[in-house]
PDB file of C-alpha atoms in Angstrom:
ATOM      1  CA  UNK A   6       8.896  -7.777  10.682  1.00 89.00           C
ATOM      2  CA  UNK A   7       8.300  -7.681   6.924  1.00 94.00           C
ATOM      3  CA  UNK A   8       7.057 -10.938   5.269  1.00 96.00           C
ATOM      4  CA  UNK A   9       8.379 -10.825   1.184  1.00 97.00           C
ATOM      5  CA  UNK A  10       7.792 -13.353  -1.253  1.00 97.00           C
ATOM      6  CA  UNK A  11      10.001 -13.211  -4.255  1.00 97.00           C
ATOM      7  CA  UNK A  12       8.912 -15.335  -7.486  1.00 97.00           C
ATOM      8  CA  UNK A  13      11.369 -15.817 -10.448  1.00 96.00           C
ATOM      9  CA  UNK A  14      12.056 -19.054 -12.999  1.00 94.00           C
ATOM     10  CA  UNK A  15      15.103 -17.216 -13.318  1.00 94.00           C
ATOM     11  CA  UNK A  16      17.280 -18.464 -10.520  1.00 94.00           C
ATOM     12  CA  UNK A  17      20.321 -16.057 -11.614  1.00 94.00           C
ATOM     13  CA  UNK A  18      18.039 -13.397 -10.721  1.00 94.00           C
ATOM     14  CA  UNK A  19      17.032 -15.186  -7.463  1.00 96.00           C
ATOM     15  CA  UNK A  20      20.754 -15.198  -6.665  1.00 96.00           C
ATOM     16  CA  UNK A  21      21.102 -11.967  -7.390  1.00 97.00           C
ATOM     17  CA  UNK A  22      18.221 -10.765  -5.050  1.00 97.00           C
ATOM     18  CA  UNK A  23      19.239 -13.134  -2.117  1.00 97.00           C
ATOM     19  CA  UNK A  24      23.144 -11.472  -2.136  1.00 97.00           C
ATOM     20  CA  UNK A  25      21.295  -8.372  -2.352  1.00 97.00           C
ATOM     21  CA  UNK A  26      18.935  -8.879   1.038  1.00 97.00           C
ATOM     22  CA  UNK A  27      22.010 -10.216   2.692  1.00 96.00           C
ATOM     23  CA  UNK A  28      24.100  -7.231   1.788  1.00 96.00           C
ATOM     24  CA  UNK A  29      21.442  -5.123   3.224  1.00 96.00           C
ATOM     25  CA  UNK A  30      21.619  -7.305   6.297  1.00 93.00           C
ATOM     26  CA  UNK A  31      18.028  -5.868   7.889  1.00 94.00           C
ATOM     27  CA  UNK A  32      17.165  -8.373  10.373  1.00 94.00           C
ATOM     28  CA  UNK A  33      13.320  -6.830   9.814  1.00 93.00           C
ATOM     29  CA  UNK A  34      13.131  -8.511   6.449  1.00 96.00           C
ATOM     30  CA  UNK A  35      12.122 -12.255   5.745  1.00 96.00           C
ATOM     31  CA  UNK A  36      11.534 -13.184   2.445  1.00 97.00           C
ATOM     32  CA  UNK A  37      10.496 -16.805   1.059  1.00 97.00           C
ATOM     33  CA  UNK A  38      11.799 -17.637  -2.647  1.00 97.00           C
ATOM     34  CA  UNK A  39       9.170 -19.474  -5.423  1.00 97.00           C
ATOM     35  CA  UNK A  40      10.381 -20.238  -9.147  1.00 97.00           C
ATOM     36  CA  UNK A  41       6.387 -20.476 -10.640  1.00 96.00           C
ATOM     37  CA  UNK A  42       3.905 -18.224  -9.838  1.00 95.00           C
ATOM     38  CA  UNK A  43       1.127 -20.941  -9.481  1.00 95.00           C
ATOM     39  CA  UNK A  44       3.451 -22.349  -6.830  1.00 96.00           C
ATOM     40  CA  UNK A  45       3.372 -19.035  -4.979  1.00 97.00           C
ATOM     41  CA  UNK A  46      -0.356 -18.940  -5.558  1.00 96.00           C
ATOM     42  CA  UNK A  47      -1.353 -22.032  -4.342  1.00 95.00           C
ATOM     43  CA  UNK A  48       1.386 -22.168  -1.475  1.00 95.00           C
ATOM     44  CA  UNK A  49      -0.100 -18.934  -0.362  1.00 95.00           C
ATOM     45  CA  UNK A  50      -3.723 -20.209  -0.225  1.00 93.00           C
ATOM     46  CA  UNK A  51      -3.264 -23.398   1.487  1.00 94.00           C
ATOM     47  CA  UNK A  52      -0.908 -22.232   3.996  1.00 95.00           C
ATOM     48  CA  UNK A  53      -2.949 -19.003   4.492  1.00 92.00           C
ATOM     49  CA  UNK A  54      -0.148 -16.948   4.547  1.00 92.00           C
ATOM     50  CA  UNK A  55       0.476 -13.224   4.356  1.00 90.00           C
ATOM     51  CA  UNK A  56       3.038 -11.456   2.665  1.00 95.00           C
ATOM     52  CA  UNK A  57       3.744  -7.447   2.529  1.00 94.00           C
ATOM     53  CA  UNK A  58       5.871  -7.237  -0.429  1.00 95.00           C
ATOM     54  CA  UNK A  59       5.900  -9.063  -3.709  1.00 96.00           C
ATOM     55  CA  UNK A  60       8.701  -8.922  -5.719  1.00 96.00           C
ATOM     56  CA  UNK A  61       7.529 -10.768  -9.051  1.00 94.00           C
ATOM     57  CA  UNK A  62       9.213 -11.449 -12.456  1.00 92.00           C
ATOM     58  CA  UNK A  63       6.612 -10.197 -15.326  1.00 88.00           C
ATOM     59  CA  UNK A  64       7.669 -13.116 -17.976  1.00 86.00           C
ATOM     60  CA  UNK A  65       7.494 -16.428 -16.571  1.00 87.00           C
ATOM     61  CA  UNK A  66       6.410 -19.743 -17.856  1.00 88.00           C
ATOM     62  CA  UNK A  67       2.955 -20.656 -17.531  1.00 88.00           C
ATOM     63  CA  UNK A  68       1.206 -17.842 -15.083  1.00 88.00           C
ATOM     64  CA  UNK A  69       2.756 -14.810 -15.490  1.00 86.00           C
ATOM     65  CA  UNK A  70       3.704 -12.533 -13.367  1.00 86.00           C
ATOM     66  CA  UNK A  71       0.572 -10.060 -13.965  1.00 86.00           C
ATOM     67  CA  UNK A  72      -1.540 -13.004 -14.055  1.00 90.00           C
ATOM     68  CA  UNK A  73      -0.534 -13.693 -10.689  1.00 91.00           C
ATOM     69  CA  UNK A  74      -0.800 -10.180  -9.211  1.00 89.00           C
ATOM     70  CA  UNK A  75      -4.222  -9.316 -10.096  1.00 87.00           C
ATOM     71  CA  UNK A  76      -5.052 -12.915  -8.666  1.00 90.00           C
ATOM     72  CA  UNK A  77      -3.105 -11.637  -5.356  1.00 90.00           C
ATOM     73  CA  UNK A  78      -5.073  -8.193  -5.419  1.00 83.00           C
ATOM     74  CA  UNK A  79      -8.001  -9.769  -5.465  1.00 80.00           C
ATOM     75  CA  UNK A  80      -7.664 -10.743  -1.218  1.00 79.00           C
ATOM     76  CA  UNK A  81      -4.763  -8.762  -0.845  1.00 79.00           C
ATOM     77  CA  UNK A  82      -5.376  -4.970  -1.486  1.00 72.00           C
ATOM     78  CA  UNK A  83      -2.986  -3.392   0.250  1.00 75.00           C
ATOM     79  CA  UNK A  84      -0.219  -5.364  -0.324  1.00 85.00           C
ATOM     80  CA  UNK A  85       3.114  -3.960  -2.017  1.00 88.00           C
ATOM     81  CA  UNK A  86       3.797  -4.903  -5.626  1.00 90.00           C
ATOM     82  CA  UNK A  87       7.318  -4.780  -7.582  1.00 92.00           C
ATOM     83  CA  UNK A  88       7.863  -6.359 -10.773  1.00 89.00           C
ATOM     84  CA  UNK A  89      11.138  -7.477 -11.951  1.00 89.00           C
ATOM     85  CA  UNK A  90      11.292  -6.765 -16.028  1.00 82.00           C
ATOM     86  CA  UNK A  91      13.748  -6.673 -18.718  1.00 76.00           C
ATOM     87  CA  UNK A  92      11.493  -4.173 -20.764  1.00 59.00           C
ATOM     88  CA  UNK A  93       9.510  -1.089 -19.870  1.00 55.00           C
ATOM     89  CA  UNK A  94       6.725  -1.722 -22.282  1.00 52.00           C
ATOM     90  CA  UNK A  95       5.188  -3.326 -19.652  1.00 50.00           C
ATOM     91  CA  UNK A  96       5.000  -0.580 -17.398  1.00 51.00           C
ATOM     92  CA  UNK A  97       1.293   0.393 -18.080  1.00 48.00           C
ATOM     93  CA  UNK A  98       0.005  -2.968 -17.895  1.00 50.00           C
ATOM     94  CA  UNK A  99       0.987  -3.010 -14.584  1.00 44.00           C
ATOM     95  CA  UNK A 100      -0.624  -0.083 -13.171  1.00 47.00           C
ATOM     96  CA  UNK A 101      -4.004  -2.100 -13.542  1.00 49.00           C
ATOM     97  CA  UNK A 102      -3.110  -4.105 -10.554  1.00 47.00           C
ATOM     98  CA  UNK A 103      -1.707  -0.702  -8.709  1.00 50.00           C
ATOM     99  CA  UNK A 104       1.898  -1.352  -8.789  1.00 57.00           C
ATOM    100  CA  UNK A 105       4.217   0.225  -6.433  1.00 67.00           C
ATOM    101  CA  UNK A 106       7.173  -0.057  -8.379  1.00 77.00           C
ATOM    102  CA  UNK A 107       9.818  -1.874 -10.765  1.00 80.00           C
ATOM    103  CA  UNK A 108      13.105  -3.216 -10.892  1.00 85.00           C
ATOM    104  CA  UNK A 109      14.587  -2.923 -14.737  1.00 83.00           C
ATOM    105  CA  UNK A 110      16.916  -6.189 -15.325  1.00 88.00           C
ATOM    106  CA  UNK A 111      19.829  -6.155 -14.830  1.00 90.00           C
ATOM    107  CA  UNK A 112      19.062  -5.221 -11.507  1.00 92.00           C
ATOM    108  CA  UNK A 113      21.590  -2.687  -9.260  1.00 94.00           C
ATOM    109  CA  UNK A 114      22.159  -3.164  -5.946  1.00 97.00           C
ATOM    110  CA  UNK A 115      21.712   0.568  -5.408  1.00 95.00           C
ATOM    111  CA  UNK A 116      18.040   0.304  -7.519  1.00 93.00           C
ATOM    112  CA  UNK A 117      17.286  -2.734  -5.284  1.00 95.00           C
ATOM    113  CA  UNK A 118      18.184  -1.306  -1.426  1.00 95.00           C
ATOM    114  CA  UNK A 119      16.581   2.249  -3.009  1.00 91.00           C
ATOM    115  CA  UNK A 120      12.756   0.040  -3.734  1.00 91.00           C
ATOM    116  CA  UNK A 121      13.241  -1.629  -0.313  1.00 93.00           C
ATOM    117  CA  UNK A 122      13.451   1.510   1.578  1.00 91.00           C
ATOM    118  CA  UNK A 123      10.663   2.979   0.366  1.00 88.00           C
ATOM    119  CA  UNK A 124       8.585   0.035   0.569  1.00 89.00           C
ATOM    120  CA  UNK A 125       9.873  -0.471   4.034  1.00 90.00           C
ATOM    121  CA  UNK A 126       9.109   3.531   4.742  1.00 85.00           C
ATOM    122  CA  UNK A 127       5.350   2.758   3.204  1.00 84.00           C
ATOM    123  CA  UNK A 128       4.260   0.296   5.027  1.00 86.00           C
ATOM    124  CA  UNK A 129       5.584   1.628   8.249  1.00 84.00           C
ATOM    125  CA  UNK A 130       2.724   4.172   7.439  1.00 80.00           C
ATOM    126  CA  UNK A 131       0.110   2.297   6.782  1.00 79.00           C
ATOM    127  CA  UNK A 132       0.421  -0.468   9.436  1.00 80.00           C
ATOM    128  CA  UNK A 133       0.284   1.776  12.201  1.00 87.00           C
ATOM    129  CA  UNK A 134      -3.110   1.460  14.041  1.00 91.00           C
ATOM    130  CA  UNK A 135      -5.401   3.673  15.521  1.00 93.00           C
ATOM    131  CA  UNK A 136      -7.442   2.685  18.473  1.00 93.00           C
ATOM    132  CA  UNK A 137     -10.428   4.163  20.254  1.00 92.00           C
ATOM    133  CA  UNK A 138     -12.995   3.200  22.322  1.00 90.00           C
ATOM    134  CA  UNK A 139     -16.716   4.011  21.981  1.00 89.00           C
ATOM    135  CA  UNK A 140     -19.707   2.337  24.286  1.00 88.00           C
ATOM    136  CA  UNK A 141     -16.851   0.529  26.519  1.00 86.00           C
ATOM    137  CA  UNK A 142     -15.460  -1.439  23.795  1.00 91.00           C
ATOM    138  CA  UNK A 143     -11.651  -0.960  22.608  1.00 93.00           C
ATOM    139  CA  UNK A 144     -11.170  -0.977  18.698  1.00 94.00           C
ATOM    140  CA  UNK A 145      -7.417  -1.261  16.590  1.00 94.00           C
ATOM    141  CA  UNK A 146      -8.376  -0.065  12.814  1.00 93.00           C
ATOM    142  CA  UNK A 147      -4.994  -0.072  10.813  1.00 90.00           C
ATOM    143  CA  UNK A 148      -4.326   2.792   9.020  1.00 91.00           C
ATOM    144  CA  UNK A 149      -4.417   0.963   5.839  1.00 87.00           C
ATOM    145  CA  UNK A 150      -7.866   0.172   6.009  1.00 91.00           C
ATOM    146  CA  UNK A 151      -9.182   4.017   7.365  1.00 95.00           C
ATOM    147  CA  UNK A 152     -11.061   5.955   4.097  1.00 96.00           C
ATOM    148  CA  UNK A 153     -11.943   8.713   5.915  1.00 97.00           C
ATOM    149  CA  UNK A 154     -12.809  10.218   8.968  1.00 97.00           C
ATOM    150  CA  UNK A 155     -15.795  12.861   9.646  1.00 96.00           C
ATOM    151  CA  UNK A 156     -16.750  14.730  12.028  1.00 95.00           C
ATOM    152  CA  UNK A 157     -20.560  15.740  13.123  1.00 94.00           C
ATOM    153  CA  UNK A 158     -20.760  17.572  16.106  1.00 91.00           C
ATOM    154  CA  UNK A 159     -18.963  15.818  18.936  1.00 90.00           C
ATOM    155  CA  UNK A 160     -19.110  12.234  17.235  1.00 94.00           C
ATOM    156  CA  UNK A 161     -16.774  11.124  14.938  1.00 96.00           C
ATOM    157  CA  UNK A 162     -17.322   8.568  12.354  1.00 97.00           C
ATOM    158  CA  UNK A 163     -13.915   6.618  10.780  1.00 97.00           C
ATOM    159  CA  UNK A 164     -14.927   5.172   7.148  1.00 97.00           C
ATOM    160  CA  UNK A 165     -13.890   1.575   5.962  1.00 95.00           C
ATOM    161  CA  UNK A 166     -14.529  -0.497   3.049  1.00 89.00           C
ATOM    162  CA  UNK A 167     -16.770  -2.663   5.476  1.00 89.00           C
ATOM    163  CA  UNK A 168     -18.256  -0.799   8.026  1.00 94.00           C
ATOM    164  CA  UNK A 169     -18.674   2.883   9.662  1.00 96.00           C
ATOM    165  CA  UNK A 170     -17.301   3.436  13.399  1.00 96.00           C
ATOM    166  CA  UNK A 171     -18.525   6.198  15.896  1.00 95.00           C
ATOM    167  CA  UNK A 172     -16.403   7.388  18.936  1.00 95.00           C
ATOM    168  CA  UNK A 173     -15.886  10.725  20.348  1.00 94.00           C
ATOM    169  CA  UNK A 174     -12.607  12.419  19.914  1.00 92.00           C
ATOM    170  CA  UNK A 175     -11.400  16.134  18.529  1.00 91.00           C
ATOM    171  CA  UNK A 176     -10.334  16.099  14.995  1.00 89.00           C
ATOM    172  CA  UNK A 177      -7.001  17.493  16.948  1.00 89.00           C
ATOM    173  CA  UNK A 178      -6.614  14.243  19.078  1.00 92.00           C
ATOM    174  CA  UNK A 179      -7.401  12.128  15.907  1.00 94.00           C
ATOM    175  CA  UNK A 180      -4.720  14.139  14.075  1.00 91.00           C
ATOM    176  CA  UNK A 181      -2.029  13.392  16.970  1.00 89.00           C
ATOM    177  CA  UNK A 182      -3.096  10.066  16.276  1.00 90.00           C
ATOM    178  CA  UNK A 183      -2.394   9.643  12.707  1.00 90.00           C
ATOM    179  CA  UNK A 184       0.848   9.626  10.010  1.00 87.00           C
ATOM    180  CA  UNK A 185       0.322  13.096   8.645  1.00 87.00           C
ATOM    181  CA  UNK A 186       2.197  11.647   5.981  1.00 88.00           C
ATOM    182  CA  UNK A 187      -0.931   8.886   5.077  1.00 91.00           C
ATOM    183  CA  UNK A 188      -3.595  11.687   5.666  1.00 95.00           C
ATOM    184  CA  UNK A 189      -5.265  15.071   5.207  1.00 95.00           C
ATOM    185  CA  UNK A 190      -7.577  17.945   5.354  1.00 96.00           C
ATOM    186  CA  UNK A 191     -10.173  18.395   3.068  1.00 96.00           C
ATOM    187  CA  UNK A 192     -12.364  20.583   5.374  1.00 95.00           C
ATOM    188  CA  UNK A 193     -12.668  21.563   8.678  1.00 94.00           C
ATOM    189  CA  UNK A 194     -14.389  18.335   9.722  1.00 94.00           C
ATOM    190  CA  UNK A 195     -12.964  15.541   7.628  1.00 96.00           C
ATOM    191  CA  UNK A 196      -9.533  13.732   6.957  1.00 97.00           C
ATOM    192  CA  UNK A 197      -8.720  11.533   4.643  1.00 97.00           C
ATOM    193  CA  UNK A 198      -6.251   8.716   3.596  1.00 95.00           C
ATOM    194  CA  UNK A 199      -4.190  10.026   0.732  1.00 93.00           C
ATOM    195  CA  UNK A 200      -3.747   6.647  -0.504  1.00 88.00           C
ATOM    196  CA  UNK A 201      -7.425   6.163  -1.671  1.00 91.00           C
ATOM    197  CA  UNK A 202      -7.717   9.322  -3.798  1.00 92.00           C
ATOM    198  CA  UNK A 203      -8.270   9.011  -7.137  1.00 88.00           C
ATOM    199  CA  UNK A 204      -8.291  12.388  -8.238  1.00 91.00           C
ATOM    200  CA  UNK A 205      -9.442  15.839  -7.016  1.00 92.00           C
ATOM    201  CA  UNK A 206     -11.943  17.796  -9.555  1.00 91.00           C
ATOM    202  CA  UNK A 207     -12.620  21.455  -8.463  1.00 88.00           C
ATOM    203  CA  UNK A 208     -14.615  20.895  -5.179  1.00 92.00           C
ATOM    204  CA  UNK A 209     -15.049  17.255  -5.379  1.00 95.00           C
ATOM    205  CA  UNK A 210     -12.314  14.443  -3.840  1.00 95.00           C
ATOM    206  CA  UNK A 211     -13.392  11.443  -5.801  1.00 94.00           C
ATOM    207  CA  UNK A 212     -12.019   7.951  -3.943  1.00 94.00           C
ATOM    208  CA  UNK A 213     -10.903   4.716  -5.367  1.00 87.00           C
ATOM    209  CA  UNK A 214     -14.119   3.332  -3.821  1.00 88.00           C
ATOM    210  CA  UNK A 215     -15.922   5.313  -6.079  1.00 90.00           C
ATOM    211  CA  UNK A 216     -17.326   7.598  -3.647  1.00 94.00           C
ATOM    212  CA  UNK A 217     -16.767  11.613  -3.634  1.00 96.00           C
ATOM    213  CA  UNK A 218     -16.361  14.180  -0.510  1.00 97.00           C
ATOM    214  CA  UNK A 219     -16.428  17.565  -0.962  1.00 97.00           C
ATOM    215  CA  UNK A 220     -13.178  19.599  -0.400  1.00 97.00           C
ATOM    216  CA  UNK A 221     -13.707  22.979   1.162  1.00 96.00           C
ATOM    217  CA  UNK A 222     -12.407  25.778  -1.162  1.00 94.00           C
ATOM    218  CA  UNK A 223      -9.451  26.505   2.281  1.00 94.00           C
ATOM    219  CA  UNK A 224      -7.823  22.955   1.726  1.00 95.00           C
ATOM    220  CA  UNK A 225      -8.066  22.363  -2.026  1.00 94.00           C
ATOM    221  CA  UNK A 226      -4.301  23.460  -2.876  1.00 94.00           C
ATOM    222  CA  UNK A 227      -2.954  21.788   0.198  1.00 95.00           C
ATOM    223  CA  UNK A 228      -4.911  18.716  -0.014  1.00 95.00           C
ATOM    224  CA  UNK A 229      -3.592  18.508  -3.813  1.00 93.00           C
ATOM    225  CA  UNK A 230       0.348  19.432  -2.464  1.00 93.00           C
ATOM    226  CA  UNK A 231      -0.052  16.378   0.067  1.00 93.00           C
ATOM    227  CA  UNK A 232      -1.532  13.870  -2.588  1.00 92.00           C
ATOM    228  CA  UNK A 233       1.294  14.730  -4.939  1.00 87.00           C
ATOM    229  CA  UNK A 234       3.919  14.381  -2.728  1.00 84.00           C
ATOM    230  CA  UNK A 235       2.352  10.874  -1.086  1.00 84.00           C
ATOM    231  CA  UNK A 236       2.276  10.183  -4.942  1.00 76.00           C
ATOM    232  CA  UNK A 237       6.328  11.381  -5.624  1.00 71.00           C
ATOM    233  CA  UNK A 238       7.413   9.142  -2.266  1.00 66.00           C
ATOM    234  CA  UNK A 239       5.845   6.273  -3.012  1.00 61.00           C
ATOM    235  CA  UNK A 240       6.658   5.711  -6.741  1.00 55.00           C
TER     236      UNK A 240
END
């Protein structure tokens, strides 16, 4: 099940969207309709609630529609943003709070079902988990949240934002393990999630954490193929 919120003061375009999610007719796909972003916001808050896509208008009265997705990125990193515009001058304003995509007003049906897929075909990456156990105890780390994974010897250490986890497995059984599409090679020893790459420099992977990992000169060209092609499907 996919949780979407959609936020608009423009009901025409709430219309729109809700004839378009019933022409799709995906019974995967719940969505929950606000007409002010500070409604959404605070809704959201007290209620706790957790949505994978956003589909949000850019001009609204009062809090914007930027405004309130770089308050949603603040707890909600890996969530999936769209904005709804009438003008592309605000296309590079958005990448700030890592955008996925946009809908240009008047929206298409074919535009519409064409953003949905692919958001749909994201996430079913990146909320796949992968589970190992180490010491007797079981652990489920979603994709989403894996940096990297290195290998020393027979112990292998998976990277998150929060914390480093050790287990013993063969790169190969942690590869059977993983979307090939979400990771990669960047030497014998070490995979990585292609969604926290910020750019690759020579020998040097730098992430969106702001750490770097060095990229054997054997998987530089395909590490760079896979990153531009994660980069092509998703936007």
């Amino acid at each position: 099940m996919f949780r979407i919120a959609l936020c608009d003061d423009d009901s025409n375009s709430i219309e729109i969207l809700e004839k378009y999610f019933d022409k799709l007719n995906n019974p995967s796909l719940e969505y929950d309709v606000y007409f002010r972003a500070d409604e959404l916001y605070c809704y959201k808050l007290k209620n706790n609630l957790i949505y994978d896509i956003y589909i949000l208008d850019i001009e609204m009265h009062g809090m914007n529609g930027l405004e309130l997705a770089k308050k949603l990125r603040a707890n909600d990193p890996n969530a999936i943003i769209v904005f709804l515009t009438n003008y592309s001058k605000y296309v590079f304003d958005a990448f700030e709070v890592i955008t996925f995509d946009f809908l240009i007003k008047p929206i298409s049906f074919e535009s519409f079902q064409k953003v949905i897929l692919k958001s749909i075909n994201y996430l079913s990456m990146t909320k796949k988990i992968f589970s190992f156990t180490y010491c007797k105890n079981n652990y489920s780390i979603p994709c989403s949240e894996i940096i990297h994974i290195d290998k020393s010897g027979r112990k292998a250490f998976l990277h998150t934002k929060d914390n480093i986890y050790q287990f013993n497995m063969t790169l190969e059984d942690i590869l059977d393990h993983l979307d090939l599409r979400l990771f990669g090679k960047i030497r014998a020893s070490c995979i990585v999630n292609l969604g926290y790459i910020q750019e690759i420099v020579r020998d040097e992977l730098v992430l969106k954490t702001g750490d770097t990992l060095f990229v054997s000169r054997n998987y530089r060209q395909s590490i760079k193929d896979q990153h531009l092609h994660f980069i092509k499907d998703r936007f």
